[in-house]
């Protein structure tokens, strides 16, 4: 959950998000070192009147500043490609959920169950209870078992939407007439918030996503109650 004046990312709640955070720190350190070197060179050139004749025309320096950026790009590209392939991996999901975006709410279908589905609308500000978050709470949460591979099929019913949960490292576009899929594993129990991340109309800001990760036993009890109510 993000908080005011936060500078970094939210705490990771999935292995993929942990990898993304590590890659962010890795790339940020490289950018910091490059910026420091460039700033030092600029200050040195501006603040001195001396000229080194070996720097004015040096093939060795040209070779270095040609090869060094290539090496740096490789150091960034290799871990980036690794994470890209990890995000596409879907290994025998325990549960498949279909998320469909509408103007302006989400509907969820648990496809492994015969009749388990619901719509999730934002709770209006005047109906919030103490401890709930404005513009982030939904009347129904997408409940999932913790430490289990979950596959989410994402589509839309009218216009473009985007199913996004930052703490899980997920952002998948919902396109009408097309079925996209993503997968994740929650590493700890908790409630994780997201919002539609594709401008979809007047109430784009009012279709939150709430994912609640619970132990498997609690999930089975929840699904049983939902099926009885249906």
Short mmCIF file of C-alpha atoms in Angstrom, two decimals:
data_model
loop_
_atom_site.label_atom_id
_atom_site.label_comp_id
_atom_site.label_asym_id
_atom_site.label_seq_id
_atom_site.Cartn_x
_atom_site.Cartn_y
_atom_site.Cartn_z
CA UNK A 1 0.00 0.00 0.00
CA UNK A 2 1.47 3.35 -1.03
CA UNK A 3 1.64 6.15 1.54
CA UNK A 4 2.02 9.95 1.28
CA UNK A 5 5.45 11.30 0.22
CA UNK A 6 6.63 7.79 -0.66
CA UNK A 7 9.69 7.90 -2.95
CA UNK A 8 10.14 4.22 -3.80
CA UNK A 9 7.93 1.35 -4.89
CA UNK A 10 5.43 -0.50 -2.74
CA UNK A 11 6.69 -3.52 -0.81
CA UNK A 12 6.81 -6.53 -3.11
CA UNK A 13 4.12 -9.16 -2.58
CA UNK A 14 5.20 -11.57 -5.33
CA UNK A 15 8.51 -13.08 -6.49
CA UNK A 16 8.31 -11.25 -9.83
CA UNK A 17 7.87 -7.89 -8.12
CA UNK A 18 10.90 -8.64 -5.94
CA UNK A 19 12.93 -9.27 -9.08
CA UNK A 20 11.65 -6.00 -10.57
CA UNK A 21 12.71 -4.10 -7.46
CA UNK A 22 16.18 -5.63 -7.59
CA UNK A 23 16.51 -4.74 -11.28
CA UNK A 24 15.36 -1.18 -10.56
CA UNK A 25 18.08 -0.78 -7.90
CA UNK A 26 20.65 -2.33 -10.26
CA UNK A 27 19.79 0.03 -13.13
CA UNK A 28 19.52 3.05 -10.83
CA UNK A 29 23.04 2.44 -9.49
CA UNK A 30 24.42 2.31 -13.04
CA UNK A 31 22.64 5.56 -13.91
CA UNK A 32 23.98 7.15 -10.71
CA UNK A 33 27.57 6.17 -11.53
CA UNK A 34 27.28 7.45 -15.11
CA UNK A 35 25.78 10.73 -13.93
CA UNK A 36 28.54 11.18 -11.35
CA UNK A 37 31.26 10.55 -13.96
CA UNK A 38 29.72 12.95 -16.48
CA UNK A 39 29.26 15.64 -13.81
CA UNK A 40 32.90 15.27 -12.75
CA UNK A 41 34.13 15.59 -16.33
CA UNK A 42 31.98 18.69 -16.93
CA UNK A 43 33.19 20.37 -13.73
CA UNK A 44 36.82 19.48 -14.52
CA UNK A 45 36.60 20.91 -18.06
CA UNK A 46 34.90 24.13 -16.94
CA UNK A 47 37.06 24.79 -13.89
CA UNK A 48 40.55 24.31 -15.41
CA UNK A 49 42.43 26.27 -18.07
CA UNK A 50 44.89 23.46 -18.74
CA UNK A 51 44.66 21.36 -21.90
CA UNK A 52 46.00 17.84 -22.27
CA UNK A 53 47.27 17.29 -25.81
CA UNK A 54 46.93 13.51 -25.43
CA UNK A 55 43.17 13.84 -24.85
CA UNK A 56 42.52 16.10 -27.84
CA UNK A 57 43.35 13.33 -30.32
CA UNK A 58 43.47 9.89 -28.70
CA UNK A 59 42.25 6.70 -30.35
CA UNK A 60 42.55 4.85 -27.04
CA UNK A 61 39.98 7.12 -25.40
CA UNK A 62 37.66 6.79 -28.39
CA UNK A 63 37.88 3.00 -28.15
CA UNK A 64 37.13 3.13 -24.42
CA UNK A 65 34.09 5.38 -24.72
CA UNK A 66 32.75 3.22 -27.53
CA UNK A 67 33.18 -0.16 -25.83
CA UNK A 68 32.27 0.93 -22.29
CA UNK A 69 28.66 1.98 -23.13
CA UNK A 70 28.16 -1.31 -24.97
CA UNK A 71 29.25 -3.24 -21.87
CA UNK A 72 26.94 -1.15 -19.68
CA UNK A 73 24.00 -1.81 -22.00
CA UNK A 74 24.69 -5.56 -21.82
CA UNK A 75 24.76 -5.38 -18.01
CA UNK A 76 21.32 -3.79 -18.14
CA UNK A 77 19.82 -5.89 -20.94
CA UNK A 78 20.65 -9.39 -19.62
CA UNK A 79 18.78 -9.15 -16.26
CA UNK A 80 15.99 -7.26 -18.02
CA UNK A 81 15.46 -10.10 -20.52
CA UNK A 82 15.57 -12.65 -17.71
CA UNK A 83 12.76 -10.90 -15.83
CA UNK A 84 10.80 -10.48 -19.08
CA UNK A 85 10.78 -14.25 -19.61
CA UNK A 86 9.97 -14.88 -15.94
CA UNK A 87 6.89 -12.66 -16.25
CA UNK A 88 5.65 -14.74 -19.20
CA UNK A 89 6.03 -18.08 -17.40
CA UNK A 90 2.75 -19.80 -16.54
CA UNK A 91 3.28 -23.14 -14.82
CA UNK A 92 0.18 -25.25 -14.05
CA UNK A 93 -1.97 -22.59 -12.37
CA UNK A 94 -3.91 -23.72 -9.31
CA UNK A 95 -6.68 -21.24 -10.07
CA UNK A 96 -7.86 -19.33 -13.14
CA UNK A 97 -9.79 -16.08 -12.81
CA UNK A 98 -11.30 -14.08 -15.64
CA UNK A 99 -11.32 -10.31 -15.06
CA UNK A 100 -13.51 -8.27 -17.41
CA UNK A 101 -13.40 -4.48 -17.44
CA UNK A 102 -16.59 -2.45 -17.86
CA UNK A 103 -17.41 1.25 -17.69
CA UNK A 104 -16.73 1.57 -14.79
CA UNK A 105 -16.36 -1.59 -12.71
CA UNK A 106 -14.70 -5.00 -12.86
CA UNK A 107 -16.38 -8.39 -13.04
CA UNK A 108 -14.64 -11.59 -11.96
CA UNK A 109 -15.34 -15.19 -12.94
CA UNK A 110 -13.67 -18.13 -11.20
CA UNK A 111 -13.59 -20.46 -14.18
CA UNK A 112 -12.65 -23.55 -12.13
CA UNK A 113 -16.04 -23.33 -10.38
CA UNK A 114 -19.39 -23.86 -12.01
CA UNK A 115 -21.09 -20.68 -10.82
CA UNK A 116 -18.72 -18.36 -8.98
CA UNK A 117 -18.56 -14.80 -10.22
CA UNK A 118 -19.38 -11.27 -9.12
CA UNK A 119 -19.06 -7.60 -10.01
CA UNK A 120 -16.77 -5.29 -8.04
CA UNK A 121 -17.85 -1.66 -7.74
CA UNK A 122 -16.04 1.12 -5.91
CA UNK A 123 -17.47 1.89 -2.47
CA UNK A 124 -18.63 5.54 -2.41
CA UNK A 125 -16.85 7.86 0.00
CA UNK A 126 -19.93 8.34 2.19
CA UNK A 127 -20.26 4.55 2.68
CA UNK A 128 -16.67 3.90 3.79
CA UNK A 129 -16.06 2.50 7.25
CA UNK A 130 -13.12 3.59 9.47
CA UNK A 131 -9.89 2.11 8.13
CA UNK A 132 -11.02 1.83 4.52
CA UNK A 133 -9.30 3.77 1.76
CA UNK A 134 -11.05 6.34 -0.41
CA UNK A 135 -11.21 5.47 -4.15
CA UNK A 136 -9.47 2.12 -3.49
CA UNK A 137 -12.09 -0.02 -1.77
CA UNK A 138 -14.43 -2.29 -3.74
CA UNK A 139 -17.62 -3.95 -2.52
CA UNK A 140 -16.24 -7.35 -3.57
CA UNK A 141 -12.60 -8.44 -3.36
CA UNK A 142 -10.85 -10.89 -5.63
CA UNK A 143 -9.92 -13.54 -3.06
CA UNK A 144 -7.03 -15.90 -3.89
CA UNK A 145 -5.02 -18.53 -2.00
CA UNK A 146 -1.57 -17.42 -0.90
CA UNK A 147 1.61 -19.06 -2.29
CA UNK A 148 -0.33 -20.60 -5.18
CA UNK A 149 0.12 -19.96 -8.92
CA UNK A 150 -2.83 -17.87 -10.13
CA UNK A 151 -3.67 -17.20 -13.78
CA UNK A 152 -5.73 -14.12 -14.65
CA UNK A 153 -7.48 -13.82 -18.02
CA UNK A 154 -8.09 -10.15 -18.76
CA UNK A 155 -10.56 -8.72 -21.26
CA UNK A 156 -12.94 -5.78 -21.62
CA UNK A 157 -16.59 -5.41 -22.51
CA UNK A 158 -16.64 -1.89 -23.97
CA UNK A 159 -13.42 0.18 -24.15
CA UNK A 160 -9.76 -0.29 -23.28
CA UNK A 161 -9.02 -0.90 -19.60
CA UNK A 162 -5.93 -2.10 -17.75
CA UNK A 163 -5.87 -4.51 -14.79
CA UNK A 164 -3.01 -3.30 -12.61
CA UNK A 165 -1.85 -4.24 -9.09
CA UNK A 166 1.55 -2.61 -8.35
CA UNK A 167 2.44 -4.70 -5.27
CA UNK A 168 2.14 -7.88 -7.37
CA UNK A 169 4.05 -6.48 -10.34
CA UNK A 170 1.07 -6.88 -12.67
CA UNK A 171 -0.26 -4.60 -15.39
CA UNK A 172 -2.24 -6.21 -18.19
CA UNK A 173 -4.31 -4.37 -20.79
CA UNK A 174 -7.97 -5.33 -21.13
CA UNK A 175 -8.90 -5.15 -24.83
CA UNK A 176 -12.45 -5.73 -26.13
CA UNK A 177 -12.62 -8.92 -28.17
CA UNK A 178 -9.21 -10.11 -26.99
CA UNK A 179 -8.20 -12.34 -24.09
CA UNK A 180 -4.84 -11.52 -22.47
CA UNK A 181 -3.38 -13.59 -19.68
CA UNK A 182 -0.92 -13.08 -16.87
CA UNK A 183 0.13 -15.11 -13.85
CA UNK A 184 1.45 -14.41 -10.38
CA UNK A 185 2.11 -15.95 -6.97
CA UNK A 186 1.49 -14.01 -3.77
CA UNK A 187 4.31 -14.59 -1.30
CA UNK A 188 2.40 -13.43 1.78
CA UNK A 189 -1.19 -12.92 2.94
CA UNK A 190 -2.57 -9.42 2.63
CA UNK A 191 -4.82 -7.00 0.79
CA UNK A 192 -3.35 -5.43 -2.32
CA UNK A 193 -4.87 -2.48 -4.11
CA UNK A 194 -4.78 -1.41 -7.74
CA UNK A 195 -6.67 0.72 -10.22
CA UNK A 196 -7.49 0.77 -13.90
CA UNK A 197 -4.35 2.09 -15.61
CA UNK A 198 -5.80 2.91 -19.02
CA UNK A 199 -7.85 6.06 -19.52
CA UNK A 200 -11.32 4.63 -20.19
CA UNK A 201 -13.76 7.50 -19.81
CA UNK A 202 -15.25 9.92 -17.33
CA UNK A 203 -15.10 7.57 -14.32
CA UNK A 204 -11.71 6.06 -15.11
CA UNK A 205 -10.47 6.92 -11.60
CA UNK A 206 -13.35 5.09 -9.92
CA UNK A 207 -12.86 1.40 -10.77
CA UNK A 208 -10.45 0.04 -8.13
CA UNK A 209 -9.01 -3.46 -7.92
CA UNK A 210 -8.74 -5.21 -4.54
CA UNK A 211 -6.90 -8.54 -4.29
CA UNK A 212 -7.07 -10.38 -0.97
CA UNK A 213 -4.58 -13.21 -0.47
CA UNK A 214 -5.56 -15.68 2.24
CA UNK A 215 -4.45 -19.17 3.33
CA UNK A 216 -5.84 -22.02 1.23
CA UNK A 217 -8.22 -23.20 3.98
CA UNK A 218 -9.75 -19.74 4.27
CA UNK A 219 -10.10 -19.53 0.49
CA UNK A 220 -11.96 -22.84 0.38
CA UNK A 221 -14.33 -21.63 3.12
CA UNK A 222 -14.89 -18.34 1.23
CA UNK A 223 -15.59 -20.11 -2.07
CA UNK A 224 -18.03 -22.46 -0.35
CA UNK A 225 -19.96 -19.53 1.13
CA UNK A 226 -20.04 -17.73 -2.24
CA UNK A 227 -21.37 -20.85 -4.00
CA UNK A 228 -24.06 -21.29 -1.33
CA UNK A 229 -25.11 -17.64 -1.74
CA UNK A 230 -25.23 -18.05 -5.51
#
